[in-house]
Coordinates of C-alpha atoms in Angstrom, one line a residue:
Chain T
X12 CA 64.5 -43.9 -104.0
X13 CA 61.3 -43.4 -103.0
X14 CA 61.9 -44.1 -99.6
X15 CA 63.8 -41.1 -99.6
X16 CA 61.2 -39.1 -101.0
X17 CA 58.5 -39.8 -98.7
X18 CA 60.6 -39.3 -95.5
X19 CA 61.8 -35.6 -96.5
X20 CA 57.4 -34.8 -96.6
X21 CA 56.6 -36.7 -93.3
X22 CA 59.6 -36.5 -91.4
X23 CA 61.1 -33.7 -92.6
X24 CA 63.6 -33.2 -89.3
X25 CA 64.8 -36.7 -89.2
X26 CA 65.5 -36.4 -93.0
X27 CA 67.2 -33.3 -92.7
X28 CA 69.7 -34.5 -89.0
X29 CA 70.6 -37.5 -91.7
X30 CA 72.5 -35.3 -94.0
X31 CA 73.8 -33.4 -90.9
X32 CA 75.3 -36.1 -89.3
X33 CA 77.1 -37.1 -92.4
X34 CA 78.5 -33.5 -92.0
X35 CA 77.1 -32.2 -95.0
X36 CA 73.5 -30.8 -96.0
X37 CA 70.8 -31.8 -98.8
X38 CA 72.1 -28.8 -100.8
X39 CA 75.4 -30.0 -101.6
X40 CA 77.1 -27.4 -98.7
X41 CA 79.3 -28.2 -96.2
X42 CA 78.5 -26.9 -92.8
X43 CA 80.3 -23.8 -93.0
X44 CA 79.9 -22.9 -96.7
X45 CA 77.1 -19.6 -97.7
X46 CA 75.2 -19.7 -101.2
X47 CA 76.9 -18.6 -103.9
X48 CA 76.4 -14.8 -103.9
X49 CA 76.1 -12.4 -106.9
X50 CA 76.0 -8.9 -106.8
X51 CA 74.7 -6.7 -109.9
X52 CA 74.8 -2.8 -109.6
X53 CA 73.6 -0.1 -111.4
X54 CA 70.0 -1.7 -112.0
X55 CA 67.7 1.1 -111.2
X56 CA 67.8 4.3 -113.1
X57 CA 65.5 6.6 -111.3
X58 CA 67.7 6.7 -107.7
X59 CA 71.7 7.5 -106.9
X60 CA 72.6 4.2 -106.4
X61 CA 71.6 0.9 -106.6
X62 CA 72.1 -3.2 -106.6
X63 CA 70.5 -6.4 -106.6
X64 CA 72.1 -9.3 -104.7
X65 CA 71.3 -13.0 -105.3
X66 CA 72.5 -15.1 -102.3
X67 CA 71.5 -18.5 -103.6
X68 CA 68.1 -18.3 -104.2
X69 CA 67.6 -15.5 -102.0
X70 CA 67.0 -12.2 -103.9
X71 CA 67.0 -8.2 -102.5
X72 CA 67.1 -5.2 -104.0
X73 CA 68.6 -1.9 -102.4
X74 CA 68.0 1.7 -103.9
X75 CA 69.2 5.0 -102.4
X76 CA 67.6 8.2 -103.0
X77 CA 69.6 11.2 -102.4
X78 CA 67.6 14.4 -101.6
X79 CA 68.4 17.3 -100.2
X80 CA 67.4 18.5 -97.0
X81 CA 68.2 21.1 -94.1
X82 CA 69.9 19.0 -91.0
X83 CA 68.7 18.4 -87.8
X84 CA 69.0 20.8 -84.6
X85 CA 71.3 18.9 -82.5
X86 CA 73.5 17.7 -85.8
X87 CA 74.0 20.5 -87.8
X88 CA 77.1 19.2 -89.2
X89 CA 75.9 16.1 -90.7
X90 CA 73.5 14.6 -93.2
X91 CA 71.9 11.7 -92.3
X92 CA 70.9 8.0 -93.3
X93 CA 67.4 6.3 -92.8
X94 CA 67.4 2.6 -93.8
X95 CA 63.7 0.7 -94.7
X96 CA 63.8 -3.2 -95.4
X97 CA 60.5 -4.4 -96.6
X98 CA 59.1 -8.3 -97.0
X99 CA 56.3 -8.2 -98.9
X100 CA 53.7 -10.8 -99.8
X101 CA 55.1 -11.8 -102.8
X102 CA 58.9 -13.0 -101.4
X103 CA 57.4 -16.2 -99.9
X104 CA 54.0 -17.9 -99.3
X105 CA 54.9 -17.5 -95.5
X106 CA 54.7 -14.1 -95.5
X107 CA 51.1 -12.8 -95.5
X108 CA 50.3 -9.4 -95.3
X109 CA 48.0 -9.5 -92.6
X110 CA 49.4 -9.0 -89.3
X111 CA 46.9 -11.2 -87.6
X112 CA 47.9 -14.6 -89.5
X113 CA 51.2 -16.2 -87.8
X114 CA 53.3 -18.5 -89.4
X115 CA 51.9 -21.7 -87.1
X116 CA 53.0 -24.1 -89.8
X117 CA 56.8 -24.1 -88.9
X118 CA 58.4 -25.8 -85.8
X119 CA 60.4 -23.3 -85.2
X120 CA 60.0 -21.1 -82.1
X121 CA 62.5 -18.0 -82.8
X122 CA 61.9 -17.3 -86.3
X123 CA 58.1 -17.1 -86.2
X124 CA 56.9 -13.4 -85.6
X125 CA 54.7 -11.0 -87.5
X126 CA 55.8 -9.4 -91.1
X127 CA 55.4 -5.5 -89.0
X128 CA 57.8 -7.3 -86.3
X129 CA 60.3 -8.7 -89.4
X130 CA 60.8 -5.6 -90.9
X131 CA 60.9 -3.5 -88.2
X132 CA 63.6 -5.8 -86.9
X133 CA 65.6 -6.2 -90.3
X134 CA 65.7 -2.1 -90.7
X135 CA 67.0 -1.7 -87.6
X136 CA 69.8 -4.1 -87.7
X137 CA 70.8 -2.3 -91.3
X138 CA 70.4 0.9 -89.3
X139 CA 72.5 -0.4 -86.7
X140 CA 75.0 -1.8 -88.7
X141 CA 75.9 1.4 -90.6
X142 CA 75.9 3.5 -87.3
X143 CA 78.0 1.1 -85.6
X144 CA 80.6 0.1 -88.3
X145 CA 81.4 3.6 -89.2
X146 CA 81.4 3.1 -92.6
X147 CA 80.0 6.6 -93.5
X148 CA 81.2 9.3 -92.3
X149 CA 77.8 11.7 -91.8
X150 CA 79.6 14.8 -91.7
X151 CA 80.6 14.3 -95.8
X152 CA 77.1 14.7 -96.5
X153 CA 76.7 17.9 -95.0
X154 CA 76.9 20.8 -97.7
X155 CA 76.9 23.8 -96.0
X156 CA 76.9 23.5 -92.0
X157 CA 73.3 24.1 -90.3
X158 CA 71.8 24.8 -94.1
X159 CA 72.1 22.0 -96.4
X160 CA 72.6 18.3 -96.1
X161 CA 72.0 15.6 -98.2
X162 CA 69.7 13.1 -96.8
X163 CA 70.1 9.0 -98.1
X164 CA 66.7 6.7 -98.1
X165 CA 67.9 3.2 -98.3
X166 CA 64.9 1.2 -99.3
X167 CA 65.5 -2.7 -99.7
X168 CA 63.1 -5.0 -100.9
X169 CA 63.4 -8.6 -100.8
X170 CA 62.2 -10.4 -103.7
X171 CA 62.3 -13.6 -102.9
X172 CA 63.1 -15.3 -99.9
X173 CA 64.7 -17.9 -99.9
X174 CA 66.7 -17.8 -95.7
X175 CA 68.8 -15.6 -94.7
X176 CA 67.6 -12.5 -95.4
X177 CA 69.5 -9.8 -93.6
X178 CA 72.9 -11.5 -94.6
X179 CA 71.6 -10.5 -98.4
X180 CA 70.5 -6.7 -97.2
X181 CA 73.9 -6.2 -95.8
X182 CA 75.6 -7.5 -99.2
X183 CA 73.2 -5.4 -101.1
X184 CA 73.3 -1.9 -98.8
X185 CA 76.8 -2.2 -99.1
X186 CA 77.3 -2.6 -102.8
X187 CA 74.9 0.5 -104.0
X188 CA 76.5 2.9 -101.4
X189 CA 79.9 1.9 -103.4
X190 CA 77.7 2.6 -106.4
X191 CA 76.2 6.1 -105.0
X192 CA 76.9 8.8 -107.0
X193 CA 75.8 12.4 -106.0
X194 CA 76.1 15.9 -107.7
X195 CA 78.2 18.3 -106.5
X196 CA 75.8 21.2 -105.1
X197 CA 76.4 24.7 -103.9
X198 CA 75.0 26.7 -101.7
X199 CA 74.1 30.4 -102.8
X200 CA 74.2 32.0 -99.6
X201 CA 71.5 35.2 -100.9
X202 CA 68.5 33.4 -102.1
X203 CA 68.9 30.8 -99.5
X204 CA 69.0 28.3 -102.0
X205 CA 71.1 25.1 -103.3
X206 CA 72.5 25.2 -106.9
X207 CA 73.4 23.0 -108.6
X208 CA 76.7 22.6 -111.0
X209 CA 76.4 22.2 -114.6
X210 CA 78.0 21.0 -116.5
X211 CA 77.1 18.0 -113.4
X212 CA 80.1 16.8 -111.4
X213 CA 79.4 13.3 -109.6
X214 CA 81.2 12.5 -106.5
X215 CA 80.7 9.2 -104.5
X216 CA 81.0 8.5 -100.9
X217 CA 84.3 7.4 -98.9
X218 CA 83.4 3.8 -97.5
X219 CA 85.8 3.4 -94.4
X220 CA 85.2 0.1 -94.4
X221 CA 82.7 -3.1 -95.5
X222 CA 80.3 -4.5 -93.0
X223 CA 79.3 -7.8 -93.8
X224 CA 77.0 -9.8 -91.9
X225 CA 77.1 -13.6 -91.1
X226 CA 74.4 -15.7 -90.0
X227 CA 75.1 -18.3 -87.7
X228 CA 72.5 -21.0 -86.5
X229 CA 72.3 -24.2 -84.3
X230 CA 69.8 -27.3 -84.6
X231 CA 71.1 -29.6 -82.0
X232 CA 73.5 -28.6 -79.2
X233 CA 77.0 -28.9 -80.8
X234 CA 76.1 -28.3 -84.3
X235 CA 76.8 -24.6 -85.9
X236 CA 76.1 -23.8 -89.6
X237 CA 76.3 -21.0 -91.4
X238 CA 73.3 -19.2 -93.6
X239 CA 70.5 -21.2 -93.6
X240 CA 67.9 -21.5 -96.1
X241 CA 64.6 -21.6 -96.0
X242 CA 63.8 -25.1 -94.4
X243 CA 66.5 -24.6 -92.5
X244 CA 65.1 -21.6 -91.0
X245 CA 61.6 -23.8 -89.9
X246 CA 64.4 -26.2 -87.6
X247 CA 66.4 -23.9 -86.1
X248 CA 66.5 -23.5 -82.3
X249 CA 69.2 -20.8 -81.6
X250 CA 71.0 -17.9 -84.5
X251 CA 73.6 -15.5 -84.2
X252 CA 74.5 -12.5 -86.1
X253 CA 77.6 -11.5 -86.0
X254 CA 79.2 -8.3 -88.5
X255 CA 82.8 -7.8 -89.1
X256 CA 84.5 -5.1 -90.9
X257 CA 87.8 -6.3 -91.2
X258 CA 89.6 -9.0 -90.6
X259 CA 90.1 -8.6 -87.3
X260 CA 87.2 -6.3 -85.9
X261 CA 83.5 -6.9 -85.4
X262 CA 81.0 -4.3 -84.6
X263 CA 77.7 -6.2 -83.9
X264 CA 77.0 -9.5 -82.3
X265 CA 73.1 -10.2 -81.8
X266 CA 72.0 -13.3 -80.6
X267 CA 68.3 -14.1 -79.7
X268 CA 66.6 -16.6 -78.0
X269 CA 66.2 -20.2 -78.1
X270 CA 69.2 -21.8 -76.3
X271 CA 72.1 -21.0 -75.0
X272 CA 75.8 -21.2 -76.3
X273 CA 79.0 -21.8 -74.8
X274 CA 81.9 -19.2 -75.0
X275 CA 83.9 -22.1 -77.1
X276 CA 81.2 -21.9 -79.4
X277 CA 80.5 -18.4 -79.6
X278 CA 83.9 -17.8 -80.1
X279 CA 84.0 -20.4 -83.0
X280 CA 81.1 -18.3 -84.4
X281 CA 82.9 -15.1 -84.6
X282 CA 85.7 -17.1 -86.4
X283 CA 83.3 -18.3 -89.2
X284 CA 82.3 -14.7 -89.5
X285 CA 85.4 -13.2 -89.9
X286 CA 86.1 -15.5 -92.9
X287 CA 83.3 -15.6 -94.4
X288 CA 83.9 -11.5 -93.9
X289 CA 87.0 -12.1 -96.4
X290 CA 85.5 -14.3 -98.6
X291 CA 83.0 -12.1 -99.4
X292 CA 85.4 -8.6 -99.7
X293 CA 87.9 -10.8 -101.5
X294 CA 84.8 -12.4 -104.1
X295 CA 82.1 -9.7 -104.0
X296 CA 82.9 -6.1 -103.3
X297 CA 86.0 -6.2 -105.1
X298 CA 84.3 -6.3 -108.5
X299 CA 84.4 -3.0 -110.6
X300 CA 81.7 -0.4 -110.0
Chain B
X21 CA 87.5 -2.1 -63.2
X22 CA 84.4 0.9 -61.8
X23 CA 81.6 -0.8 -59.3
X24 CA 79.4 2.2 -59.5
X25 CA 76.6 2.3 -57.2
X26 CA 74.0 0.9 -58.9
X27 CA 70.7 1.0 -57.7
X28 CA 68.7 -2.1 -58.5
X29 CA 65.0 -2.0 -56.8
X30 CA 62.4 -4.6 -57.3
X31 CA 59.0 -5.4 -56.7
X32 CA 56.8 -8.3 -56.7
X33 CA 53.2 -8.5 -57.0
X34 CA 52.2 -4.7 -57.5
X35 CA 49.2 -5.2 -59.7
X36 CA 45.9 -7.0 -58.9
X37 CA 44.6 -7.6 -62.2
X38 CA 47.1 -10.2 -64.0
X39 CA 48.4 -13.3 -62.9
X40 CA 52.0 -12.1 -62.3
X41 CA 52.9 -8.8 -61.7
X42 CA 56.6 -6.8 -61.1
X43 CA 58.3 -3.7 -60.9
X44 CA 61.9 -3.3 -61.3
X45 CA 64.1 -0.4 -62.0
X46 CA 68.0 0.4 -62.4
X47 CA 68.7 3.5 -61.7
X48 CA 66.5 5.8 -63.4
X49 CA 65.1 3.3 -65.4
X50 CA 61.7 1.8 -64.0
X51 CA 59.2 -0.8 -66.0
X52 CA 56.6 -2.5 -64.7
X53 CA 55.1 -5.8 -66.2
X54 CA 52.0 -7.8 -66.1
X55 CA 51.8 -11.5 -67.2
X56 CA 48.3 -13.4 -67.7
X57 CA 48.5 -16.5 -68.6
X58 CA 47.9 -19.3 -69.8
X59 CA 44.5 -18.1 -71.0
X60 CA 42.4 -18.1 -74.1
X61 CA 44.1 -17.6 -77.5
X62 CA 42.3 -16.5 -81.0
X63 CA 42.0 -19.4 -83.8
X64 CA 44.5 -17.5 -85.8
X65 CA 47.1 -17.7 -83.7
X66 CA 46.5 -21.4 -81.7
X67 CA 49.5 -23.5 -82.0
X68 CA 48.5 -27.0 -81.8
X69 CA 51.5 -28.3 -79.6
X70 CA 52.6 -25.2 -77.8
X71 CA 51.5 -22.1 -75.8
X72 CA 51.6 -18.9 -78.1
X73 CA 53.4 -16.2 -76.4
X74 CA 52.7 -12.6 -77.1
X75 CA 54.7 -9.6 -75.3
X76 CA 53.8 -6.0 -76.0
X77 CA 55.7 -3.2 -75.1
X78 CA 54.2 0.3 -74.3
X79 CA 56.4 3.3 -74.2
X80 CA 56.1 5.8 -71.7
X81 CA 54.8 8.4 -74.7
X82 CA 54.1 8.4 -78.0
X83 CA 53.3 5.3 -80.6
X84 CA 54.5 2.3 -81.5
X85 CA 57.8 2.5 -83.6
X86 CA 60.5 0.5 -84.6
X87 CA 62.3 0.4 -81.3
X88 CA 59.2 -0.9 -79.9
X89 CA 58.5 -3.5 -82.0
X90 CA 62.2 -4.8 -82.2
X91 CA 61.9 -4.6 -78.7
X92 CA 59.3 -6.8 -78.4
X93 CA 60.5 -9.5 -81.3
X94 CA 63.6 -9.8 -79.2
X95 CA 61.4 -10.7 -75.8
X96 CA 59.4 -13.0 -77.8
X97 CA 62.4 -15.0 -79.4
X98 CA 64.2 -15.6 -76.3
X99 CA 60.9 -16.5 -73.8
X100 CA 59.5 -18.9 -76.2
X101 CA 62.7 -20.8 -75.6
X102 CA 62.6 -20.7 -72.0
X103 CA 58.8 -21.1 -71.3
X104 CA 57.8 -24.4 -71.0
X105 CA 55.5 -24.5 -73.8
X106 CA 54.5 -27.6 -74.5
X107 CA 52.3 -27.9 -71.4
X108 CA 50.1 -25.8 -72.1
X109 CA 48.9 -26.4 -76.0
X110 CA 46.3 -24.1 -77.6
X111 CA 46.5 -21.4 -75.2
X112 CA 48.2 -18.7 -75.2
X113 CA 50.8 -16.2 -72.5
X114 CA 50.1 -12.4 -72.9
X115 CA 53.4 -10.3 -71.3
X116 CA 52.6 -6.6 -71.0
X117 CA 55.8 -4.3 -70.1
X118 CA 54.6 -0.9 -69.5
X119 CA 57.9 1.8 -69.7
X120 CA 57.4 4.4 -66.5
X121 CA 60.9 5.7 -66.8
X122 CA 63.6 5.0 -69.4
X123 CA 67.1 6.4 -69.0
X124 CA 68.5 3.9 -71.5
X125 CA 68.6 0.8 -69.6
X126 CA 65.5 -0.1 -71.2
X127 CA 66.1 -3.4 -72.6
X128 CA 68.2 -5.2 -69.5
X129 CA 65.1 -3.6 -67.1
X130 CA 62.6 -5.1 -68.9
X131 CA 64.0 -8.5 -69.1
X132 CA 64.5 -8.6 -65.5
X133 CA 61.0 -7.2 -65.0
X134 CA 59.5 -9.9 -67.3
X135 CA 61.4 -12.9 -65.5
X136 CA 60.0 -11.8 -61.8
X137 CA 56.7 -11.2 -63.5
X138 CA 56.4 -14.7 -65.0
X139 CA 57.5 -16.5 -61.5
X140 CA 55.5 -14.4 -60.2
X141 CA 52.4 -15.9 -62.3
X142 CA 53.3 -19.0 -62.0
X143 CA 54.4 -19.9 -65.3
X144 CA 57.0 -23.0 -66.2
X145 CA 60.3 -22.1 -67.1
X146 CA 63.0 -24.1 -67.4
X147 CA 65.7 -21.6 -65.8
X148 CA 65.6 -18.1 -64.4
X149 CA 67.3 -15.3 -66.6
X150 CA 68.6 -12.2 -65.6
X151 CA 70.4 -9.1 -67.8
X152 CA 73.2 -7.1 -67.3
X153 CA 74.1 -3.9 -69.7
X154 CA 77.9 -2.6 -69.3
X155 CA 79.7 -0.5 -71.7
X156 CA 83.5 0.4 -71.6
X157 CA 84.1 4.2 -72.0
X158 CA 86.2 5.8 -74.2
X159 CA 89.0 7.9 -72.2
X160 CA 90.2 5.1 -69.6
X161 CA 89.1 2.1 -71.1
X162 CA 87.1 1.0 -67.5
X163 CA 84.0 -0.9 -67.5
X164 CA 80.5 1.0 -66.6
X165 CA 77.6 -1.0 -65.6
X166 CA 74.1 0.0 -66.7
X167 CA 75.8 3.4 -68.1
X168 CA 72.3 6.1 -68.2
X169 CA 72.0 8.4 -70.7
X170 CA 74.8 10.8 -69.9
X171 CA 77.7 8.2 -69.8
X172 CA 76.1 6.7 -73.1
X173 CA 77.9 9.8 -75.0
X174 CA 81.5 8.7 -74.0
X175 CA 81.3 5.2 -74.1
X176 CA 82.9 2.9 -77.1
X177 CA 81.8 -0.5 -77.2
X178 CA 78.5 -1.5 -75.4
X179 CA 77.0 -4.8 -74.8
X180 CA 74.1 -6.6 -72.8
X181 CA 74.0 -9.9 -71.9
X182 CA 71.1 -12.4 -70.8
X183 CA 72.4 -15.3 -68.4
X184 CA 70.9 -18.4 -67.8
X185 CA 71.0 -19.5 -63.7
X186 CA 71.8 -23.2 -64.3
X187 CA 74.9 -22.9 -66.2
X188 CA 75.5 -19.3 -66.5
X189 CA 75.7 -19.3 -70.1
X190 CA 75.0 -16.8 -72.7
X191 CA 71.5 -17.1 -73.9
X192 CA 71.1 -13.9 -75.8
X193 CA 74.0 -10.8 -76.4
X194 CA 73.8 -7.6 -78.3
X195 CA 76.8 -5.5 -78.8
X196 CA 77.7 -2.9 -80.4
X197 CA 80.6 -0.6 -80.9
X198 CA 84.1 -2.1 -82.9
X199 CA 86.0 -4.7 -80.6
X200 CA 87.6 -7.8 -81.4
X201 CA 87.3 -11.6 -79.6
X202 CA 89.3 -10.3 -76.7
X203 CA 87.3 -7.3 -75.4
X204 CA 84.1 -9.6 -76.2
X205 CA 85.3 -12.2 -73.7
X206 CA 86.5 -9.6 -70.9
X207 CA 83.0 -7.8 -70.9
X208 CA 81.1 -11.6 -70.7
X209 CA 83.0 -12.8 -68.2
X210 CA 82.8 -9.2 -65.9
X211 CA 79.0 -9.0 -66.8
X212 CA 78.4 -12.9 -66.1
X213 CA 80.2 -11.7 -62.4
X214 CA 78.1 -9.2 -61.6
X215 CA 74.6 -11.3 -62.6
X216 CA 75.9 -13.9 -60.8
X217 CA 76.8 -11.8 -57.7
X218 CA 73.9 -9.0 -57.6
X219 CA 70.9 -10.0 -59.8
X220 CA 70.5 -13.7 -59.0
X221 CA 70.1 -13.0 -55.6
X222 CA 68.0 -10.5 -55.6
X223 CA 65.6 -12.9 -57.4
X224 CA 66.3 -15.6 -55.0
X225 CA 65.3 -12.7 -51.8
X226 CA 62.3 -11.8 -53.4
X227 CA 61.1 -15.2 -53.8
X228 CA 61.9 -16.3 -50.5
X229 CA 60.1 -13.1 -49.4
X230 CA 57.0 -14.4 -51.1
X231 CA 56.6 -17.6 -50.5

């Protein structure tokens, strides 16, 4: 037993490809299994919607404010959405505020970057997986055409990170939009100004449909697993993200660096995603909110 | 299936300062970028077995923002993959792309840029890599290549692709838009066509030119 032990400190690749080959991984997963996922909403009392999303270890939190604001020039007819995702300090001792200190101590080539680089990254794949999936429509939010719009700040904070972040922002995004709830406002035309209802009326937003994000990653040439963890984030050499919204259709496929893939396996990638897709609107966004 | 002309000029060597200097632009969309390297790196960011590679992207106006920086992550992730790292330890490959002109090609552009640059340095790497953006439009369902600013309004699913030169495989995609597996594999294999038959060689001309 202690063998065992020592290898996983000194060797921690070789210990790791042992499991692997066995077709399995230390955390009791098969290769194609995610982390149990668990979605609470409703968490945060001071914004319009809200949700906390454990993906194994890995934690986020999303809140939405709604406020009211007059719409852009070339959009008069539509709100609009603006999506943050912030890692701070506290989510994992290998993310240090300062921008000068790199994360030298893991092998891995493609996920190693600055925490401005991270985030900035992170928001805009949420931003880009909302505009692409059409799961708003922006023209609901507009309240009175060239006047009034709301205006949604989707702030998402990861807690603790634990791999596999943006899979969990998606999750979470997702879930407090379904919980949004806004009040029904009118516009009074004279004073120029919005009024609202009382006794107040909620209304939520339409989803069209439910993004969710896979993450897909490679160690060794043939091998494909899906959400990794953090050690498995320090030996990866190539990921994929790939979002679905139904069971048929994806919207975003972004794959970075390291090396490259074949179309038999890229194609075996998008398969994995659109299961794990229905696994998770089967399991997760089906629950009551 | 639409060839449009599309103009694809390059330039090697037009700075004096870096190691490895190019200028390539796509229609309306010109970068230029300069490579020193491998040269002196700070404590903090010395990697004892590999070269540390840092790429900064400088928009034609304005800060840094998001696009930038994504921009730049995305650059880093795939180069440390293709530069030969490991034989330079403890130093470290600064890639500057300076954006002249962007009429939304940006990203292919300045990975084309950024390959000529590093041969033109000098640098190790284990394959060329060239980019290719096409989009298919919305009316007649035909395939632009390297669609500008205007065409970007009526176009449905858009992707770009980065080939390698050995094997012609994908090493990096980004698409967006709602497709499915079969319009994925009909822009791949049209945009892996036209790397293989316009980009490729235009690397292989300027080279020859050079040396």
């Amino acid at each position: 037993m202690q063998d065992i032990d020592i290898n996983k400190a000194t060797e921690p690749y070789e210990y790791y490809l042992k499991f692997i080959k066995e077709n399995c991984r230390p955390d009791n997963r098969r290769l194609s299994d995610i982390r149990p996922c668990n979605v609470t909403t409703n968490c945060i009392n001071t914004v319009n919607g809200s949700s906390l999303v454990k993906l194994g270890s890995t934690n986020v939190i999303c809140g939405i404010n709604a406020r009211l604001c007059r719409p852009k020039e070339d959009r008069p007819n539509k709100g609009y959405i603006v999506c943050n995702v912030e890692v701070p300090a506290l989510c994992s001792s290998k993310n240090f505020k300062s921008s000068t200190q790199s994360s030298s101590f893991s092998q891995s080539s493609v996920s190693s970057s600055t925490i401005e680089q991270t985030q900035a990254m992170l928001s805009q794949l949420m931003q880009d997986i909302l505009t692409e999936s059409k799961c708003i429509n922006e023209e609901e939010l507009c309240i009175k055409v060239g006047k009034l719009s709301w205006v949604l700040f989707i702030d998402l904070i990861c807690l603790n990170n634990d791999g596999n972040v943006q899979d969990a922002c998606c999750v979470a995004m997702v879930s407090a939009l379904k919980n949004l709830r806004l009040y029904q406002i009118e516009y009074n035309e004279e004073e120029d100004k919005p009024v609202v209802k009382y006794p107040l009326e909620y209304k939520s937003l339409i989803l069209y449909n439910e993004p969710v994000l896979t993450t897909l990653f490679a160690i060794e040439e043939n091998i494909l697993l899906t959400d990794p963890n953090k050690h498995e984030e320090d030996f990866m050499k190539t990921f994929v993200h790939i979002c679905t919204i139904d069971s048929q259709k994806i919207c975003l496929i972004r794959k970075l660096g390291g090396f490259c893939l074949k179309i038999e396996q890229l194609n075996m990638c998008i398969t994995r995603a659109l299961d794990n897709g229905k696994y998770i609107r089967e399991n997760v966004y089906k629950n009551k909110y | 299936m639409q060839f449009l002309e599309t103009k694809l000029e390059a330039q090697l060597g037009c700075l004096t300062k870096p190691d490895g200097s190019a200028k390539f632009s796509i229609n309306d969309t010109v970068q230029i970028c300069g490579v020193y390297g491998p040269g002196e790196v700070k404590l903090m960011k010395e990697i004892a077995e590999r070269a540390y590679v840092n790429v900064i992207y400088k928009p034609r106006v304005g800060a840094n923002t998001n696009r930038e920086k994504v921009m730049e992550y995305t650059l880093r992730s795939i180069l440390d993959g293709i530069i030969l790292t490991s034989l330079h330890p403890r130093t470290a490959i600064n890639i500057i792309i300076q954006e002249i002109q962007n009429d939304s090609n940006f990203i292919s552009c300045g990975i084309n840029c950024t390959c000529l640059a590093l041969l033109d340095a000098g640098i190790p790497l284990k394959f060329t890599f060239a980019s290719v953006r096409l989009a298919l439009t919305e009316d007649d369902n035909s395939i632009v290549y390297f669609p500008d600013s205007k065409q970007d309004k009526k176009i449905k699913i858009s992707a770009t692709f980065i080939f390698d030169s050995i094997d012609k495989d994908v090493i990096s995609s980004n698409i967006d838009g709602i497709f499915d597996t079969k319009d994925f594999e009909y822009l791949m294999n049209n945009a892996k066509q036209y790397a293989i038959t316009n980009i490729f060689p235009l690397y292989s001309k300027l080279i020859n030119e050079k040396y």
